[in-house]
Tab-separated table of C-alpha atoms and ligand atoms in Angstrom:
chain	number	residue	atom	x	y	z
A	1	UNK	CA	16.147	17.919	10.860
A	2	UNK	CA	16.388	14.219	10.963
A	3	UNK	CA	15.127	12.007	8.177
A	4	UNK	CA	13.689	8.408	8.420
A	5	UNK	CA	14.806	6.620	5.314
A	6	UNK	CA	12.928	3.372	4.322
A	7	UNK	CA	14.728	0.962	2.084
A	8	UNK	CA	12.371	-1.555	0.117
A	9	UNK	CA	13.197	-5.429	-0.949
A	10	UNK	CA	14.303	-4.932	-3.839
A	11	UNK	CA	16.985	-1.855	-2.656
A	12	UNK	CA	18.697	-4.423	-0.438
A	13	UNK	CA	18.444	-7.130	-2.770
A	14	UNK	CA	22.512	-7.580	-2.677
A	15	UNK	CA	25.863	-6.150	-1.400
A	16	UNK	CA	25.892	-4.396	-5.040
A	17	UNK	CA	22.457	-2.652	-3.956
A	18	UNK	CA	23.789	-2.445	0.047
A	19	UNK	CA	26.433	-0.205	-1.173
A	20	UNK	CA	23.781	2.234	-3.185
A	21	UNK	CA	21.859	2.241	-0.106
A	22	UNK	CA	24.775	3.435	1.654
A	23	UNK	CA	26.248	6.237	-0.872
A	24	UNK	CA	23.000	7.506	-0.130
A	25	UNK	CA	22.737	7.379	3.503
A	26	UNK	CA	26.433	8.823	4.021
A	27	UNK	CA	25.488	11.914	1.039
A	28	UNK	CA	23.202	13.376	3.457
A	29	UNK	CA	24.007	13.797	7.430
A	30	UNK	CA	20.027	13.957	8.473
A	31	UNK	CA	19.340	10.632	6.905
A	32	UNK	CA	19.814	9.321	10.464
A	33	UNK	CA	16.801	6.186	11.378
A	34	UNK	CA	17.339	3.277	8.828
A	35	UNK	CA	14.645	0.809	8.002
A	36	UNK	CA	15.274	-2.049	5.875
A	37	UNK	CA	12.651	-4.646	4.500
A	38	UNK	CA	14.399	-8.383	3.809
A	39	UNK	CA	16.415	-9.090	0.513
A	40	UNK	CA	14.006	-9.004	-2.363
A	41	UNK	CA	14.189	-10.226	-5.713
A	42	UNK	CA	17.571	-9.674	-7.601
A	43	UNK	CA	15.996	-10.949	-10.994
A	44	UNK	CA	12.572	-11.378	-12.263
A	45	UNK	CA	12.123	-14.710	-11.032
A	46	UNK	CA	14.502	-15.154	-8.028
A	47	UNK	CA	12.442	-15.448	-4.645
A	48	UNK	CA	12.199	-13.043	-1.959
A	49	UNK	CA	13.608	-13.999	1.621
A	50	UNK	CA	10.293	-12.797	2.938
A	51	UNK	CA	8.539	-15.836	0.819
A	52	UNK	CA	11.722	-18.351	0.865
A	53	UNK	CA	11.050	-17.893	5.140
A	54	UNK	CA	7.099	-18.542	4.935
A	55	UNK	CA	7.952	-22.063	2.675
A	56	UNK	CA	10.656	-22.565	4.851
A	57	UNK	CA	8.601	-22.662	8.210
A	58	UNK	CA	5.887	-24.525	6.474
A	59	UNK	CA	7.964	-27.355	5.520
A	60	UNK	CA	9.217	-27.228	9.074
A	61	UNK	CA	5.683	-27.472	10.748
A	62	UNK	CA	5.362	-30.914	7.997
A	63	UNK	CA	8.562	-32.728	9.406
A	64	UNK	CA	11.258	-31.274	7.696
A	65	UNK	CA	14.556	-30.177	9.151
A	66	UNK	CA	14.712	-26.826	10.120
A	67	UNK	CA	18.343	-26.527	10.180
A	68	UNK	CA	19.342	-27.995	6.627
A	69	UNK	CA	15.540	-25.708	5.866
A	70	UNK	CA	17.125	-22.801	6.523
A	71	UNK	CA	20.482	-23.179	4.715
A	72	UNK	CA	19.268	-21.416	1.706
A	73	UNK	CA	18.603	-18.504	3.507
A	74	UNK	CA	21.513	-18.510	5.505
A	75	UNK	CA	23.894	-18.970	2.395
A	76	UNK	CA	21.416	-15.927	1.274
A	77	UNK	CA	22.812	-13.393	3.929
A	78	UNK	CA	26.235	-14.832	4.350
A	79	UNK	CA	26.681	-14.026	0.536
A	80	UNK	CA	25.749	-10.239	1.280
A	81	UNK	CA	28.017	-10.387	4.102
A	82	UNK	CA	31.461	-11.819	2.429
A	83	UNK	CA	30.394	-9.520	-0.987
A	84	UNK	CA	30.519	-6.280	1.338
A	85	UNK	CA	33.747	-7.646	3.146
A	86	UNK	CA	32.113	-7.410	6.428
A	87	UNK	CA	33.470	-9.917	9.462
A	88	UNK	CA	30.418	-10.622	11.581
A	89	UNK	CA	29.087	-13.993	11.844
A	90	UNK	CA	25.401	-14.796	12.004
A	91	UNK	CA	25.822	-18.485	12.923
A	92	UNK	CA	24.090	-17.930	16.273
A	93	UNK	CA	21.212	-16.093	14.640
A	94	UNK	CA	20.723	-18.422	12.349
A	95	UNK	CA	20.914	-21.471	15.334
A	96	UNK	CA	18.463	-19.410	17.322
A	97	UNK	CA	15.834	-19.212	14.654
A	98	UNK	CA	16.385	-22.798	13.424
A	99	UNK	CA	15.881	-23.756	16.955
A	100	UNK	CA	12.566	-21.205	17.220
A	101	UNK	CA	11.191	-22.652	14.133
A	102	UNK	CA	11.608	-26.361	15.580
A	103	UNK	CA	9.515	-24.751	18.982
A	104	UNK	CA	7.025	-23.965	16.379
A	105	UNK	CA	7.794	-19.736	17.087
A	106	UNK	CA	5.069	-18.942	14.188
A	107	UNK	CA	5.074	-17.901	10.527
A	108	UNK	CA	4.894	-14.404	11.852
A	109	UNK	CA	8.363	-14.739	13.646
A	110	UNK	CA	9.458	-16.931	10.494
A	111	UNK	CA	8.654	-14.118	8.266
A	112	UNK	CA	10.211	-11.297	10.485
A	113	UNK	CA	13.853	-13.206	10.644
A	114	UNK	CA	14.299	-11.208	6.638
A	115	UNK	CA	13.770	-7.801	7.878
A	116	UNK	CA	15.799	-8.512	11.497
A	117	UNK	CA	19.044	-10.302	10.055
A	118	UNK	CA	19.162	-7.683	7.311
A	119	UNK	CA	18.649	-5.010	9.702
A	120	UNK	CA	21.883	-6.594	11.752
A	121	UNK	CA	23.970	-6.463	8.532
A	122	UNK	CA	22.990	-3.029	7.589
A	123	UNK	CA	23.724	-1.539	10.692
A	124	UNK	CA	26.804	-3.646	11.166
A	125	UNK	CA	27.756	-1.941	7.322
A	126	UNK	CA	26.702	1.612	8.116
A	127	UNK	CA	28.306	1.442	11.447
A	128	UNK	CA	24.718	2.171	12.884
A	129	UNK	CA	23.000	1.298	16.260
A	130	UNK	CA	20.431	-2.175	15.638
A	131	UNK	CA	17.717	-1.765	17.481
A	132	UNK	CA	15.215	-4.716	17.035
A	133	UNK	CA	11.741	-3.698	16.367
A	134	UNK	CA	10.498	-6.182	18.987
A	135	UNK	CA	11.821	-3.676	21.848
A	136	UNK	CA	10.206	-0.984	20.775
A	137	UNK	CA	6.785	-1.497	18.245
A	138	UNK	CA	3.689	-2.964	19.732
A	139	UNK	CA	0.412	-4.985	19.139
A	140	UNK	CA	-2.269	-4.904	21.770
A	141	UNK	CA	-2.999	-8.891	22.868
A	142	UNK	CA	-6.518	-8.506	20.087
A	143	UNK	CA	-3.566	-8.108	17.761
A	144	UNK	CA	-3.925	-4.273	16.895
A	145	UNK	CA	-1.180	-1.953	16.107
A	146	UNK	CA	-0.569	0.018	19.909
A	147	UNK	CA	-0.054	3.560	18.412
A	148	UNK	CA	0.551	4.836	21.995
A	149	UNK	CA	2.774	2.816	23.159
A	150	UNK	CA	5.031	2.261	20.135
A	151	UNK	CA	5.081	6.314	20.188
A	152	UNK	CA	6.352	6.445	23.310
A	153	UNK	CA	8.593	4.051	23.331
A	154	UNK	CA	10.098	4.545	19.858
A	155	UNK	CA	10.677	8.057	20.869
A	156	UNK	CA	12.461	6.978	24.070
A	157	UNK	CA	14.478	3.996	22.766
A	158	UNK	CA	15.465	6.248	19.560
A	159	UNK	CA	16.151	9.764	21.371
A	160	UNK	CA	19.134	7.446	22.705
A	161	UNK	CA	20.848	7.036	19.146
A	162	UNK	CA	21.691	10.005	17.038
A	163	UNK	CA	21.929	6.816	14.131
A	164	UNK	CA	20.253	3.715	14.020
A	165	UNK	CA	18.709	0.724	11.788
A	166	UNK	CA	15.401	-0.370	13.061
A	167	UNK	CA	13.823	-3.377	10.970
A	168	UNK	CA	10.543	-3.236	8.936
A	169	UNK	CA	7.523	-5.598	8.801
A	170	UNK	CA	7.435	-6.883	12.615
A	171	UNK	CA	6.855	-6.105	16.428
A	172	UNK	CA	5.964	-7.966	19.552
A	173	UNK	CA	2.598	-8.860	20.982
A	174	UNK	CA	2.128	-8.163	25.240
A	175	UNK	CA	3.610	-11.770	25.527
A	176	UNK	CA	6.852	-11.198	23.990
A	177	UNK	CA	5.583	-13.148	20.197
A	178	UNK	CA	6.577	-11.499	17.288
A	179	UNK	CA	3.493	-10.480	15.090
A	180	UNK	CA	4.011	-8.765	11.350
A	181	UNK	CA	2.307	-6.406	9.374
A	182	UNK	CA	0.563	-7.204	6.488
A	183	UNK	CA	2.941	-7.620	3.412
A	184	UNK	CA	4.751	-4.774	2.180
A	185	UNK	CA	4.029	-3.993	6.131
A	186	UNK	CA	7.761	-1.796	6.233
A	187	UNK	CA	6.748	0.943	4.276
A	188	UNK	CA	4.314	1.722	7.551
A	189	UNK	CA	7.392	0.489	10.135
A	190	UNK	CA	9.183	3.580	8.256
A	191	UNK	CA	6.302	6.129	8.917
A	192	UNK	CA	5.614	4.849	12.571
A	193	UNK	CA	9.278	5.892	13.360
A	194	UNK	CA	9.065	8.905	11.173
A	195	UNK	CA	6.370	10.164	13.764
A	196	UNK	CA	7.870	8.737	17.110
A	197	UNK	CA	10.835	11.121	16.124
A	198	UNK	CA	8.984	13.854	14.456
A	199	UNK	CA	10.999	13.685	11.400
A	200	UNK	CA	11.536	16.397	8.708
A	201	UNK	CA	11.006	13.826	6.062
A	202	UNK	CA	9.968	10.091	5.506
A	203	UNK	CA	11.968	9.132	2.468
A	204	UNK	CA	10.668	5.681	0.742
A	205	UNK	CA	13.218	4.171	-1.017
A	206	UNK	CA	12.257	1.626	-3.441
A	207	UNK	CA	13.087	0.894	-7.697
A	208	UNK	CA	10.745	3.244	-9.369
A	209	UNK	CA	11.045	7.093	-9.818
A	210	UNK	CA	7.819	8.582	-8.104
A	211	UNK	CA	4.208	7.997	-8.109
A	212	UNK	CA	2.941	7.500	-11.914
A	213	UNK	CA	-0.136	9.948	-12.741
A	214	UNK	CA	-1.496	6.107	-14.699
A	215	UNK	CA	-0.596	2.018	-14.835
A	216	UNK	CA	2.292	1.841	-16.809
A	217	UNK	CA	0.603	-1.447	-18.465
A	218	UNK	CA	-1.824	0.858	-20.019
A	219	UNK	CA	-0.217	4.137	-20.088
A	220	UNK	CA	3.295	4.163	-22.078
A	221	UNK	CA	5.486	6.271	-20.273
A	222	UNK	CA	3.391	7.934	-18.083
A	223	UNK	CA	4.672	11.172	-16.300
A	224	UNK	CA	5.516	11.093	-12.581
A	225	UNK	CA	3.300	12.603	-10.423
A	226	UNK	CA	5.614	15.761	-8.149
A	227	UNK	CA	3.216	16.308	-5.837
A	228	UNK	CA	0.573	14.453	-4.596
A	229	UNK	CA	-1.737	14.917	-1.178
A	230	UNK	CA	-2.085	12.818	1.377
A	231	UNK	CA	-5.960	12.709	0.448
A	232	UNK	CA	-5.224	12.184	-3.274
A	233	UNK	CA	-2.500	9.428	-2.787
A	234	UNK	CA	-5.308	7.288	-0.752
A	235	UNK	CA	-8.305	8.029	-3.453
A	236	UNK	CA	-5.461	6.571	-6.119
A	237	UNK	CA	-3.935	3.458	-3.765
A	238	UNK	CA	-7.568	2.651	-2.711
A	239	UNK	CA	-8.458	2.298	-6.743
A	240	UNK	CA	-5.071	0.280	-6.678
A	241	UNK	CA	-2.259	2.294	-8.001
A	242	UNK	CA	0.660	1.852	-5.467
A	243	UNK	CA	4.024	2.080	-4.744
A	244	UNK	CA	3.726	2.059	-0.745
A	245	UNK	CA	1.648	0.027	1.810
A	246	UNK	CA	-2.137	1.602	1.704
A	247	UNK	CA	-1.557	2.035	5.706
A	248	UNK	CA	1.331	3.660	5.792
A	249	UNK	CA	0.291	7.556	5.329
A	250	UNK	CA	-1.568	7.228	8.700
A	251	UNK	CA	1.351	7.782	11.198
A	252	UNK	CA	2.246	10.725	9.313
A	253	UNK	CA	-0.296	12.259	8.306
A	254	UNK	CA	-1.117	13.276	12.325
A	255	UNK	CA	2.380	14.589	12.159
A	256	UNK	CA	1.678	16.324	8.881
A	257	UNK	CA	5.355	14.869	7.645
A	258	UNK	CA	5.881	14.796	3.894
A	259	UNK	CA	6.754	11.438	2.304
A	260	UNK	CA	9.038	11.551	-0.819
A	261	UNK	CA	9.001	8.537	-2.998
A	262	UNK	CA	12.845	7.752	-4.522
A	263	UNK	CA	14.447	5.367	-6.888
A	264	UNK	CA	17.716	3.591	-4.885
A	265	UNK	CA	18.916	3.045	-8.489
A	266	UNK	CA	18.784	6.679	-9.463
A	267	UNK	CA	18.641	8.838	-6.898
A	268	UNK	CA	18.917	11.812	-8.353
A	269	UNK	CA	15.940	11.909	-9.512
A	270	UNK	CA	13.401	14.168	-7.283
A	271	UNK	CA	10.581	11.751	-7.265
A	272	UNK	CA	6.999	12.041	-5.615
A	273	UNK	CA	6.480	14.030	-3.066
A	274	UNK	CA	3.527	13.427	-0.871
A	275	UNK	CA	2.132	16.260	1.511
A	276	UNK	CA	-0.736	17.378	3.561
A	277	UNK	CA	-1.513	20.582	0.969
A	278	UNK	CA	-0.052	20.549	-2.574
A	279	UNK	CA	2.121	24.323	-3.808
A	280	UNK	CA	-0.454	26.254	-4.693
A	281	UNK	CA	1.584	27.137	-8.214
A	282	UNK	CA	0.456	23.721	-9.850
A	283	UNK	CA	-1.913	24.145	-12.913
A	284	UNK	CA	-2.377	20.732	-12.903
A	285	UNK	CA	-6.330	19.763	-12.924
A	286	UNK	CA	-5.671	16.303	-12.950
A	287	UNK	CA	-3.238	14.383	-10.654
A	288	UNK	CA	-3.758	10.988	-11.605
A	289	UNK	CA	-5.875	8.063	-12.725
A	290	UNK	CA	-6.566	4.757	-11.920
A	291	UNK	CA	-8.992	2.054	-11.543
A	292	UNK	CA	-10.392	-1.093	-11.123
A	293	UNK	CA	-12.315	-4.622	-12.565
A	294	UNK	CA	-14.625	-7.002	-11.844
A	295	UNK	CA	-17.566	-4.679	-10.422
A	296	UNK	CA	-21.492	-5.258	-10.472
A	297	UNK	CA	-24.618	-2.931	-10.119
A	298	UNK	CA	-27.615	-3.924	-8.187
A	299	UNK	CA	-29.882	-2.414	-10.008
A	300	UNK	CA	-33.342	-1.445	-7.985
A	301	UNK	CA	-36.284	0.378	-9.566
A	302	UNK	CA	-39.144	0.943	-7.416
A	303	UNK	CA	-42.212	3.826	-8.372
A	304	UNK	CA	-42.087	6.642	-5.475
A	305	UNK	CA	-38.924	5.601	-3.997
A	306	UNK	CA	-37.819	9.162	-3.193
A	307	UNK	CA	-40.712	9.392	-0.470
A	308	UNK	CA	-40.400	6.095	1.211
A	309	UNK	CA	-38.430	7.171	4.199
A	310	UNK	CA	-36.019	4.421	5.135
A	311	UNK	CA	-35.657	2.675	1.901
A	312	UNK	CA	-31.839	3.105	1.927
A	313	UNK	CA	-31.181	2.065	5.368
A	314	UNK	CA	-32.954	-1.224	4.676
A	315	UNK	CA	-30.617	-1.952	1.599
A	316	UNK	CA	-27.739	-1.202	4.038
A	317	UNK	CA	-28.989	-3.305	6.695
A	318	UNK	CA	-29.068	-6.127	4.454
A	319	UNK	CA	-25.147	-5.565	3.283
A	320	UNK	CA	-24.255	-5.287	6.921
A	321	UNK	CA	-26.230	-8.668	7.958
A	322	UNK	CA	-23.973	-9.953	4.945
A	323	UNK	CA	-20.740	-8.493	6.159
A	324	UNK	CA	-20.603	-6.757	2.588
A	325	UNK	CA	-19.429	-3.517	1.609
A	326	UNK	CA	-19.818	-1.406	-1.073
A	327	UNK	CA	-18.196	1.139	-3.221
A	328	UNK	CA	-20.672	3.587	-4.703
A	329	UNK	CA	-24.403	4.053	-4.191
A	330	UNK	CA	-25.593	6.425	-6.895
A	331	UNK	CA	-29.445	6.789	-7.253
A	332	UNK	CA	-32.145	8.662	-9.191
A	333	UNK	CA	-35.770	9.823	-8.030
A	334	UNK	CA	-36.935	6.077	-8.189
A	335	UNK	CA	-33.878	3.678	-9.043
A	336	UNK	CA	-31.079	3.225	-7.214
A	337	UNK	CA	-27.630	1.353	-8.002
A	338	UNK	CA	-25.433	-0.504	-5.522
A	339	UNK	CA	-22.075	-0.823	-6.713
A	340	UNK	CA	-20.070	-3.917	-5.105
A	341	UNK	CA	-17.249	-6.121	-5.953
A	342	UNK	CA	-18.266	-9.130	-8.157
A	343	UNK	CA	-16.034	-11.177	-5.946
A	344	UNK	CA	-18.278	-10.412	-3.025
A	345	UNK	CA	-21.637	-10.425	-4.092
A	346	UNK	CA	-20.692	-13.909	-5.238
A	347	UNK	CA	-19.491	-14.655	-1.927
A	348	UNK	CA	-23.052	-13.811	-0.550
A	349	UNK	CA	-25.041	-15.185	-3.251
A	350	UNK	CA	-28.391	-14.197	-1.304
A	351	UNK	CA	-27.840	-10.810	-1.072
A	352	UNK	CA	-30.419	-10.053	-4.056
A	353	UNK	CA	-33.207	-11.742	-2.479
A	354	UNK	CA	-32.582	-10.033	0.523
A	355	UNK	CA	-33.244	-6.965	-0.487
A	356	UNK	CA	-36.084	-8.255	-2.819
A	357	UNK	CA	-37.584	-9.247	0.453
A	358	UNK	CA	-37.054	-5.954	2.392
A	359	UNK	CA	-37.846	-3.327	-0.263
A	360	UNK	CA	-40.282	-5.103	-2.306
A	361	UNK	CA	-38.833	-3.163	-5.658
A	362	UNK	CA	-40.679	-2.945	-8.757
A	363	UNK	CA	-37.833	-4.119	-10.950
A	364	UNK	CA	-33.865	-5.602	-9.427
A	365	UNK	CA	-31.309	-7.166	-11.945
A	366	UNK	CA	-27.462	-7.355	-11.585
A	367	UNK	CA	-25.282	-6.045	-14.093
A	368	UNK	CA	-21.619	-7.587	-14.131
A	369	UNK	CA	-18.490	-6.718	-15.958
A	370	UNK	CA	-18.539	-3.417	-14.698
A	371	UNK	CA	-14.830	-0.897	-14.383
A	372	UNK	CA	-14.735	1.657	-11.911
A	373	UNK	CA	-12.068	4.764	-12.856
A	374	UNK	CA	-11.267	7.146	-10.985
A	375	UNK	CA	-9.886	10.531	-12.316
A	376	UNK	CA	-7.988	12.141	-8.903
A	377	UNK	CA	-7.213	15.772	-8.434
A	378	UNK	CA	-6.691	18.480	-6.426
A	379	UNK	CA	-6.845	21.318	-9.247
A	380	UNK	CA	-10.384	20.509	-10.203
A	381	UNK	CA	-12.598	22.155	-7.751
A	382	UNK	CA	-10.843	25.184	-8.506
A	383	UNK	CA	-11.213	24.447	-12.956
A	384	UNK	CA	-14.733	24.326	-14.599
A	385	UNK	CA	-15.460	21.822	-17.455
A	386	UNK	CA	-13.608	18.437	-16.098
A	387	UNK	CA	-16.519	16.187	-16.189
A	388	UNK	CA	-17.164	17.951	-19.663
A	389	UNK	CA	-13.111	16.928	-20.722
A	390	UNK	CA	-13.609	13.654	-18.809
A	391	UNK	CA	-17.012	12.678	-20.600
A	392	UNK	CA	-15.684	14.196	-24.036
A	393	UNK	CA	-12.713	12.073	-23.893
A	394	UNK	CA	-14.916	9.014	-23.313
A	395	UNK	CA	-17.663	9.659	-25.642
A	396	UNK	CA	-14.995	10.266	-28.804
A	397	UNK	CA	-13.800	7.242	-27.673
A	398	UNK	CA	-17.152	5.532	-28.397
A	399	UNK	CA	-16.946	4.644	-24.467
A	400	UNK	CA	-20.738	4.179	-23.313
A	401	UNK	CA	-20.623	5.330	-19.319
A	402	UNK	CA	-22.775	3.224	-17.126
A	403	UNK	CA	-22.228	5.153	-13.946
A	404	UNK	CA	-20.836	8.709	-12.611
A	405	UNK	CA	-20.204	9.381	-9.270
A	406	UNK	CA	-17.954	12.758	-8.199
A	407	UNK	CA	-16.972	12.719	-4.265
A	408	UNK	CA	-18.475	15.566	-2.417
A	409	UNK	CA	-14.858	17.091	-1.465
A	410	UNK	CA	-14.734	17.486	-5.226
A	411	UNK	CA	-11.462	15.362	-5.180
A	412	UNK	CA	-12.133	12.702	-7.965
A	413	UNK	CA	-14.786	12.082	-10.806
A	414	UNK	CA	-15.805	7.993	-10.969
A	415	UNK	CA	-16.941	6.453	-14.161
A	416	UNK	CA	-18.255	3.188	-14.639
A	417	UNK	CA	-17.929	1.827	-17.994
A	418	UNK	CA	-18.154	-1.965	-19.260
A	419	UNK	CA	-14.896	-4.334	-18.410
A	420	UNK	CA	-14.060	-4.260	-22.366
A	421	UNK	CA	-13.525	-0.231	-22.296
A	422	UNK	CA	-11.195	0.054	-19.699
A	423	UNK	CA	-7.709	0.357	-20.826
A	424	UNK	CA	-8.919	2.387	-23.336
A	425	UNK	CA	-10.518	4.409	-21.075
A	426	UNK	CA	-8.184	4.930	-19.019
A	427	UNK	CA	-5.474	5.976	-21.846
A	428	UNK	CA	-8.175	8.815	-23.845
A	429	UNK	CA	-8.427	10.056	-20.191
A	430	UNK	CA	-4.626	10.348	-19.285
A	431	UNK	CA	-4.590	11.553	-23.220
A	432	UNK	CA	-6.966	14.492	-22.167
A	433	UNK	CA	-5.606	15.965	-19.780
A	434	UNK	CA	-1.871	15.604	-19.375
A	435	UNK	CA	-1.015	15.565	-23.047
A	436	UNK	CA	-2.607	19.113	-23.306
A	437	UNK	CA	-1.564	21.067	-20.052
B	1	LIG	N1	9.476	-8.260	3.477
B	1	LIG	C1	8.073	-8.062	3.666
B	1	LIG	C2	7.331	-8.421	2.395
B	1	LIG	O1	7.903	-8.938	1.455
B	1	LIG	C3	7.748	-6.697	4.148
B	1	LIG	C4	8.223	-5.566	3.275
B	1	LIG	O2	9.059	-5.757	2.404
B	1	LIG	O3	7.771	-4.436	3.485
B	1	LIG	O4	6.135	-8.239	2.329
């Protein structure tokens, strides 16, 4: 019954939020495997240690001195240390990575020094083993996450601690170099451990109360989502609602260990839960919605394009030469629509002649200022009439739909609609269904 308990930036911002962290730790024995991102902002516009490292190591690498560099972030920790009352010194650490930093160690190793000098404080404040992430979380020499051997050894190194504080973000390369995730990268440090021990629980600490079912910028007040599957949580991160690092259900899901969202600043509060397979006692059709701008159709229209075998593959061949993806590909018996991000078919401006040239179509045009939403949820394959609700909401709404795409595991129904429509969109939608159930 051991829990890995992942604190974010922003729950270790001070010793004021230090001590929250650690009410909660000590209220529950099984919260045993600590892992702490850097200091994050204490006030809208104060500057997280992660970013006050990266400008710090850049000036380095232009001339500057790296010692009087790093004083800010020194005088950063030291404050969290005198606040809490604690006696260490980090004066060596602090030496060391000036001294790194002069060798030109890498913005990678500049970055991690948040997440490893917090980790020392924490565990010097919790009374905890530190065990630096270097010793025991891997990158192959391409630069790849080593699943197998961070397993292994994580499970090793840890089975030797009944308590310890392992720092987010970072791990070593075969040569010793420290390499970090990308940013936000602890939330997946916390479910890599989570695994390597087989945890009962991943708890995700961070300064919001759950998973919201839509963007609070659109949405006022929208209700927290209890549950929410692994599968669901990815359909809704991908579309961009998040609270957690996209990556960071993979190491769990294998294990099929729950991860519950929770709010360091009110902890009472039960959060999101999110699991392989949802209670089956939810009447909830709809879990959540979200979406996303700046989309555009490639619109093809070609007479008999049902019976030309191959016809799709050569459209896909041509995004692949490109290095493009795509996001939908809904067609009819003789038109077909390619759905990409505006951003990258403007990065590969050819792409339209391309295709021109390969499948000869009777008519192609671009459309632009295209929204993508997605409605997520479990509870609809089981419920008739969603599209009907969905499509009802959007049509009383005057909302002209430009697109409809529903996933074949019957998980989500995607709209497009035009750029101008979406907030709107979204908030008849959320209006639908979770102001009437
Ligand atoms: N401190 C890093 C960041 O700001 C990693 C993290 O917080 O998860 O991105």
């Amino acid at each position: 019954m051991s829990k890995v308990v992942k604190f974010g930036g922003s729950s270790l911002a001070d010793a004021n939020q230090f001590r929250k962290v650690a009410q909660i730790i000590r209220s529950d024995r099984n919260r045993r495997y600590v892992v702490p991102s850097a200091p994050g902002k204490r006030s809208p516009d104060d500057t997280k240690v992660t970013d006050m490292l990266y400008q710090c190591y850049d000036a380095v690498e232009k001339g500057k001195n790296a010692t009087a560099e790093f004083l800010p972030i020194a005088e950063r920790f030291d404050g969290i240390i005198s606040d809490l009352g604690l006696t260490i010194s980090l004066d060596k650490e602090y030496d060391k990575i000036a001294e790194n930093f002069r060798k030109r160690a890498g913005r990678d190793y500049a970055a991690s020094r948040g997440e490893y000098l917090n980790g020392i404080i924490l565990a010097n404040y919790l009374g905890f083993e530190f065990v630096d992430a270097a010793k025991c979380i891997f990158f192959t020499s391409k630069g790849e996450f080593d699943a197998d051997l961070t397993d292994a050894c994580l499970a090793s190194v840890l089975g030797g601690y009944s308590e310890a504080v392992i720092p987010g973000f970072y791990g070593a390369m075969p040569d010793g170099t420290i390499k970090t995730f990308s940013r936000g990268g602890s939330d997946f440090t916390g479910s890599v451990v989570a695994k390597a021990i087989n945890a009962s629980l991943y708890e995700n600490w961070t300064d919001v109360s759950g998973f919201l079912a839509a963007d609070p910028h659109i949405v006022e007040n929208p209700e927290v989502i209890e549950y929410i599957t692994y599968k669901e949580l990815r359909e809704l991160s991908y579309m961009g609602a998040a609270v957690m690092h996209q990556d960071a259900i993979f190491p769990v899901r294998s294990a099929k260990i729950p991860i519950n969202i929770k709010n360091t600043n009110a902890p009472e509060a039960k959060g999101t839960m999110i699991v392989p397979e949802a209670p089956e006692n939810t009447n909830k059709i709809i879990t959540g919605i979200a979406g996303k701008k700046h989309f555009s159709v490639i619109s093809i229209e070609k007479d008999e394009m049902n019976a030309e075998v191959g016809f799709l593959r050569r459209i896909l061949t041509v995004l692949d030469n490109e290095g493009m993806g795509f996001e939908h590909i809904p067609t009819g018996i003789d038109t077909m629509s390619l759905v990409v991000s505006t951003e990258e078919l403007e990065a590969h401006p050819n792409t339209v002649k391309y295709i021109t040239q390969v499948c000869h179509p009777n008519h192609i045009e671009v459309i632009n200022d295209l929204a993508v939403v997605a409605v997520v949820g479990r509870g609809m394959k089981e419920k008739k009439g969603t599209a009907t609700r969905i499509f009802a909401a959007l049509s009383h709404a005057n909302i002209n739909i430009k697109m409809i795409d529903q996933g074949s595991s019957e998980l989500n129904i995607i709209v497009g609609i035009h750029e101008k429509d979406f907030e709107k969109a979204i908030q008849v939608i959320y209006d639908m269904f979770m102001l009437s159930e």
